[in-house]
GROMACS .gro file of C-alpha atoms in nm:
model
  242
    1UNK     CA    1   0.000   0.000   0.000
    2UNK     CA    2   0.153   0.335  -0.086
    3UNK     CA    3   0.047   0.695   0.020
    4UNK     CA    4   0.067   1.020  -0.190
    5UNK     CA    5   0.047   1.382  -0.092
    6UNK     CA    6  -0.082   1.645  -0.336
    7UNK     CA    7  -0.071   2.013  -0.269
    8UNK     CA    8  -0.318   2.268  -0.409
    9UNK     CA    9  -0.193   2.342  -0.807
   10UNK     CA   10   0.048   2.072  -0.787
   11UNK     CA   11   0.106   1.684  -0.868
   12UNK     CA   12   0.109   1.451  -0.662
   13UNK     CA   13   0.405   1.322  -0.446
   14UNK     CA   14   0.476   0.905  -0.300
   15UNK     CA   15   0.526   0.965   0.044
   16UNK     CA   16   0.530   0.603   0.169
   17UNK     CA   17   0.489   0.252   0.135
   18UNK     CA   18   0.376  -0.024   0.313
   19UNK     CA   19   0.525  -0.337   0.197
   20UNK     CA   20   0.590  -0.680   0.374
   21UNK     CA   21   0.514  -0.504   0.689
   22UNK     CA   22   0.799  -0.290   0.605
   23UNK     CA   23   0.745   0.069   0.590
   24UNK     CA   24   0.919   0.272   0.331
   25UNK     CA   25   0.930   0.663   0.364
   26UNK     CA   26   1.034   0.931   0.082
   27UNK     CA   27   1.361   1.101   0.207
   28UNK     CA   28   1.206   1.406   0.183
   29UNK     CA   29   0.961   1.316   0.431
   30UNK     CA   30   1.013   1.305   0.816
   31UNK     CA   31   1.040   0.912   0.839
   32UNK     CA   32   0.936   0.926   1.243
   33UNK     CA   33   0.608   1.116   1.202
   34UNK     CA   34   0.442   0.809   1.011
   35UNK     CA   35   0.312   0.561   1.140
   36UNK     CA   36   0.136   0.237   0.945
   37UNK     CA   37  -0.038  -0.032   1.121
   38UNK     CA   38  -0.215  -0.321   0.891
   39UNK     CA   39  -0.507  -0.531   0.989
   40UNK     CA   40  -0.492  -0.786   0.744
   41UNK     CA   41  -0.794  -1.002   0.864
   42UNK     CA   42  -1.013  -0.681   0.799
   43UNK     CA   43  -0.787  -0.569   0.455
   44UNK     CA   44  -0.744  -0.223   0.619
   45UNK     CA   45  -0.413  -0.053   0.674
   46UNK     CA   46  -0.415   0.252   0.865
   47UNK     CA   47  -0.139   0.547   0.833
   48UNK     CA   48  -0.124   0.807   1.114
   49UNK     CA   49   0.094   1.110   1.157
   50UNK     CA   50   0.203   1.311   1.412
   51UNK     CA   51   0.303   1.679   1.478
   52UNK     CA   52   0.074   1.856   1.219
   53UNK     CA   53   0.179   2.191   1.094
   54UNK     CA   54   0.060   2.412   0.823
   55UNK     CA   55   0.251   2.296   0.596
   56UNK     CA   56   0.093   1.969   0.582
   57UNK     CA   57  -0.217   2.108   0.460
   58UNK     CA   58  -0.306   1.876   0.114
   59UNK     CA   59  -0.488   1.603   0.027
   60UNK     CA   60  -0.389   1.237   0.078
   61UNK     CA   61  -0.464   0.985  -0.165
   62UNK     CA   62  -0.385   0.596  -0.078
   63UNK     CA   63  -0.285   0.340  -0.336
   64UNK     CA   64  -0.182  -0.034  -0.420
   65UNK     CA   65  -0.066  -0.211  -0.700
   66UNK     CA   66  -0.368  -0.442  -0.855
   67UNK     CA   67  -0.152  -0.774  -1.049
   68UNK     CA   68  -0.378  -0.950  -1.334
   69UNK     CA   69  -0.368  -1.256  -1.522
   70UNK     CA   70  -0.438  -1.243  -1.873
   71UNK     CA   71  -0.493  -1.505  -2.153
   72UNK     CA   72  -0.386  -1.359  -2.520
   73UNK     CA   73  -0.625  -1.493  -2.726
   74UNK     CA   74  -0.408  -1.586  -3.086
   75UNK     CA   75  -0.114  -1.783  -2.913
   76UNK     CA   76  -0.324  -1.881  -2.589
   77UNK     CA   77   0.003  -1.762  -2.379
   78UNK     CA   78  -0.054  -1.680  -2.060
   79UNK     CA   79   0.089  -1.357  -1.919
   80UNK     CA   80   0.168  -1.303  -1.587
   81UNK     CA   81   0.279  -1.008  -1.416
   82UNK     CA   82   0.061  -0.711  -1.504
   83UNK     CA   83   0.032  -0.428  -1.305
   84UNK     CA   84  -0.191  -0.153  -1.296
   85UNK     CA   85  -0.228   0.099  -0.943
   86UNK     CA   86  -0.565   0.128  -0.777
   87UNK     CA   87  -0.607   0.510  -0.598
   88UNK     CA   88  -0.852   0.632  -0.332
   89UNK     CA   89  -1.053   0.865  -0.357
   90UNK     CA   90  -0.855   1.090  -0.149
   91UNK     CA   91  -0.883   1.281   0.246
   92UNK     CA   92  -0.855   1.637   0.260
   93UNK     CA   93  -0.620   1.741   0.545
   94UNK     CA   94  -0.671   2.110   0.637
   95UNK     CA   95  -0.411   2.253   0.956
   96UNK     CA   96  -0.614   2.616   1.027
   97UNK     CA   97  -0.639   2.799   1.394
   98UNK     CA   98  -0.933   2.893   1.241
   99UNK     CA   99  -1.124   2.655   1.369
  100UNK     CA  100  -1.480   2.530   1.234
  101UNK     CA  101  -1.818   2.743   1.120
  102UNK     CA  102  -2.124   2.592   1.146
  103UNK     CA  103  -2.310   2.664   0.782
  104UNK     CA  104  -2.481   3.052   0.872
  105UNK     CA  105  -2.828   2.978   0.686
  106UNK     CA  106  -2.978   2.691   0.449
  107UNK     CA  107  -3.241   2.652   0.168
  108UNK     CA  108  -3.429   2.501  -0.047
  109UNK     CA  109  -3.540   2.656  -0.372
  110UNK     CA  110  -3.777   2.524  -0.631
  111UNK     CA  111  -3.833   2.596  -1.011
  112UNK     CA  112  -4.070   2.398  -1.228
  113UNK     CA  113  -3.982   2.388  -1.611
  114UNK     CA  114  -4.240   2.167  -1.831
  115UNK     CA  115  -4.251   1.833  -1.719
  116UNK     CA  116  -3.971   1.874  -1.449
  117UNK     CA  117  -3.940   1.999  -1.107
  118UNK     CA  118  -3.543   2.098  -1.025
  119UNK     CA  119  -3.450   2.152  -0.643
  120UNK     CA  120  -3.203   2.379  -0.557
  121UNK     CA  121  -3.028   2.341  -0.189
  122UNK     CA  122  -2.808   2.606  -0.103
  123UNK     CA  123  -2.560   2.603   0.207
  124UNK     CA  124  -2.409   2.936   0.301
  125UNK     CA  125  -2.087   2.997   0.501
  126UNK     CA  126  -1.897   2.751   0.657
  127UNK     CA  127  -1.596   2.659   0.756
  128UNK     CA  128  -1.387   2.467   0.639
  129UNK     CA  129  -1.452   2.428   0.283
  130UNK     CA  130  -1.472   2.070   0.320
  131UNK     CA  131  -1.830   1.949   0.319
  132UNK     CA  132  -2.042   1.630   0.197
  133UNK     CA  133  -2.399   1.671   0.030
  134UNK     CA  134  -2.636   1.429  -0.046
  135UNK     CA  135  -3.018   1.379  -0.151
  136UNK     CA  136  -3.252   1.124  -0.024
  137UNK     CA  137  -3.605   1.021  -0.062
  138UNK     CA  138  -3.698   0.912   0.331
  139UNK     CA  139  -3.556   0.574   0.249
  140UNK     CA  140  -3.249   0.513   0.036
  141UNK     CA  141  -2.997   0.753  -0.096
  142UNK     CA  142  -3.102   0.952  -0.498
  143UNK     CA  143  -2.816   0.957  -0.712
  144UNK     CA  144  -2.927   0.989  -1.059
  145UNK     CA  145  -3.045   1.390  -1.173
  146UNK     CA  146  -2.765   1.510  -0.893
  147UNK     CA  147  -2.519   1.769  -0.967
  148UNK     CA  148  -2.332   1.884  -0.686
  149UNK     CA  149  -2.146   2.247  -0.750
  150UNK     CA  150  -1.840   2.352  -0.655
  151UNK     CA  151  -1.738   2.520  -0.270
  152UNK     CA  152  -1.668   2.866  -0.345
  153UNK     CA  153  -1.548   3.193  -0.137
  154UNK     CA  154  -1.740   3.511  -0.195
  155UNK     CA  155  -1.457   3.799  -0.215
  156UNK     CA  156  -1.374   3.952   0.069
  157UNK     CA  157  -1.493   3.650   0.246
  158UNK     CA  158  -1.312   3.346   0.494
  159UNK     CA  159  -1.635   3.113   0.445
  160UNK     CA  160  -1.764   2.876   0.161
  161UNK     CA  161  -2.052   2.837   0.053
  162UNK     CA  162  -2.206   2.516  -0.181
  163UNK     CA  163  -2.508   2.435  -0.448
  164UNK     CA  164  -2.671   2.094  -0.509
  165UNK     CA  165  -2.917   2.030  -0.784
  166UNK     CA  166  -3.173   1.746  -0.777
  167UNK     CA  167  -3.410   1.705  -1.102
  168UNK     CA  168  -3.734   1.504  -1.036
  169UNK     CA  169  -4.045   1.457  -1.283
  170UNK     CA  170  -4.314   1.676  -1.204
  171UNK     CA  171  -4.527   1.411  -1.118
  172UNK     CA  172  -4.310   1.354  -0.820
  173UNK     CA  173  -4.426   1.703  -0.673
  174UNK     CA  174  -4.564   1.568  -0.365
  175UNK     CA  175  -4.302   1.330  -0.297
  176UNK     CA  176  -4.044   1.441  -0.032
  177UNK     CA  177  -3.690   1.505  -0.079
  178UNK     CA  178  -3.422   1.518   0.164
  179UNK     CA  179  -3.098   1.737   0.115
  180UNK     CA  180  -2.837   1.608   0.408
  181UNK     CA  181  -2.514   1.759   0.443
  182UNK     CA  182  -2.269   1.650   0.693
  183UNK     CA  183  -1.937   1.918   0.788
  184UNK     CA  184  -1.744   1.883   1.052
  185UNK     CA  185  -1.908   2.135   1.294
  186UNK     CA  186  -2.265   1.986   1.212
  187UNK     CA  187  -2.497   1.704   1.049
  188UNK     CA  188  -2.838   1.847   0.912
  189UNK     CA  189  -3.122   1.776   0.677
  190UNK     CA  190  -3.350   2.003   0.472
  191UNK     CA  191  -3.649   1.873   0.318
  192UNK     CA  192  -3.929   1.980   0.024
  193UNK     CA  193  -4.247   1.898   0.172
  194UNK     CA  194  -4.469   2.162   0.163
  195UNK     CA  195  -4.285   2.364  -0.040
  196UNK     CA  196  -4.450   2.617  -0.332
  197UNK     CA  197  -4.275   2.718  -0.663
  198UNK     CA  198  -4.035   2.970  -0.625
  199UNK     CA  199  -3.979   3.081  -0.985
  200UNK     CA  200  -3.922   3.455  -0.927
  201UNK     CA  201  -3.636   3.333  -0.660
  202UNK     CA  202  -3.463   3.089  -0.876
  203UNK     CA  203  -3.291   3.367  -1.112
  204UNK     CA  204  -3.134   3.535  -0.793
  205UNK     CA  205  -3.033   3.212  -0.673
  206UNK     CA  206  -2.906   3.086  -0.975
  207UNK     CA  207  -2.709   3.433  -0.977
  208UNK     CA  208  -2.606   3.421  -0.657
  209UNK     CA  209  -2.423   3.049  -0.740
  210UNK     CA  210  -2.274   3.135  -1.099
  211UNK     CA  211  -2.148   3.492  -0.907
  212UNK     CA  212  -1.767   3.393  -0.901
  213UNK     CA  213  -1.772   3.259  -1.296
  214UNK     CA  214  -1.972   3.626  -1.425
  215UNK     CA  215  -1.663   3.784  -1.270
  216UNK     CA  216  -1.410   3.526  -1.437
  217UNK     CA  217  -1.615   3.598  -1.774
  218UNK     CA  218  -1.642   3.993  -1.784
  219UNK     CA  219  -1.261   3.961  -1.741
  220UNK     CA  220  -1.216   3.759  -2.014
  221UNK     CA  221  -1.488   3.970  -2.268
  222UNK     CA  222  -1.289   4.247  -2.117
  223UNK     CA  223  -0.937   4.133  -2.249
  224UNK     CA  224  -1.111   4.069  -2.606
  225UNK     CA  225  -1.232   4.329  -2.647
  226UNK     CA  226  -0.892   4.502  -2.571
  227UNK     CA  227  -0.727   4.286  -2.810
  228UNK     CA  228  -0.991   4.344  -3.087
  229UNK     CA  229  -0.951   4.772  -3.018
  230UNK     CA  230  -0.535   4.667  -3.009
  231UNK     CA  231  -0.588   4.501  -3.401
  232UNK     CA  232  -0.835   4.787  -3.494
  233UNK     CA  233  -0.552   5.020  -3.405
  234UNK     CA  234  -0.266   4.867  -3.613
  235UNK     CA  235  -0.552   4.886  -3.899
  236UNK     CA  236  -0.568   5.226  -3.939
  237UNK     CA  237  -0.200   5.319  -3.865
  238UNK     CA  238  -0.085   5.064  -4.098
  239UNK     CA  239  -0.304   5.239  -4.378
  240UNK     CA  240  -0.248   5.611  -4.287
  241UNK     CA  241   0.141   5.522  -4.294
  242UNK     CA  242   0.096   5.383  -4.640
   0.00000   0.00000   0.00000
């Protein structure tokens, strides 16, 4: 089993491995604050570390080399001896004297478009960014018509906030839906029962989510345009100079 760190804007980086109960540490990482322990009758292997700083902010991903046997099909050789490497999904390690924010407000919104009802649930500054959402119908988890936004920081701002989308047919209106998030300062549900359609909110929320990509995109129309007035320019001198 092998363990890799990746920094914010950067690859990743092996920091151990785990092999033959033999651990294996990068030289450029401080051998003595890892520890591995293996529990092989439960396939689990469990990597600690000690002294946190800062610095270790990142996110850790785990790994392990997957071996295959294959049969090639024209010679009927068998190949032994192929690899491939199996990652985690990863665990977000944030070192902050921050501290933890409960999420200041939460909401539903509604919009109904044809034959479709879509559910909006917004969850406004928290802290840290990291944060899990997920829709249910009272009895099993709904996975299919989910988009889950990114976390983003309003400017001027030291809080996140997140977006999740559920789609539903309309015929579904009186069915309830649960949106459950779970952060580290708090576990909560929000639910649709009840609700009314909220079609004159849903621009402003809608708005309100796609804030941080307007700004991204005037920027971008702005440097353009600049470049078309630049070309325009060169235009005329080139023909009043002829």
């Amino acid at each position: 089993v092998h363990w890799y760190q990746q920094k914010p804007n950067k690859a990743p980086e092996w920091i151990l491995a785990y092999v033959l109960g033999a651990k294996v540490v990068n030289d450029g990482f401080q051998a003595y604050r890892y520890t591995v322990e293996n529990f092989s009758n439960q396939q689990l292997c469990v990597r600690a570390m000690d002294n946190i700083i800062p610095d270790d902010t990142a996110t850790y991903y785990c790994a392990y080399w997957n071996s295959h046997r294959g049969i090639i099909a024209k010679t009927s050789l068998t190949v032994i001896g192929y690899y491939h490497k199996v990652f985690g999904s990863g665990t977000k390690l944030i070192v902050s004297d921050k501290g933890n924010s409960p999420p200041a407000s939460s909401e539903i919104l509604q919009k109904k478009y044809k034959d479709r009802i879509m559910y909006v649930c917004l969850i406004e500054k928290f802290y840290p960014e990291v944060i899990r959402v997920t829709w249910s119908d009272g009895e099993k988890e709904v996975t299919e018509n989910v988009v889950k936004g990114d976390t983003w920081k309003p400017a001027e701002e030291d809080k996140y906030s997140v977006g999740s989308w559920l789609t539903v047919p309309a015929e579904n209106k009186d069915k309830i839906y649960y949106c459950n998030y779970e952060h580290e300062s708090r576990q909560d549900s929000l639910y649709t029962k009840g609700m009314h359609s909220t079609v004159q909110n849903m621009p402003f929320c809608l708005m309100f989510v796609t804030d941080h990509l307007l700004h991204r995109t005037a920027y971008l129309v702005y440097l353009i345009l600049l470049l078309k007035s630049s070309m325009y320019y060169l235009i005329v001198l080139f023909f009043i100079y002829r």
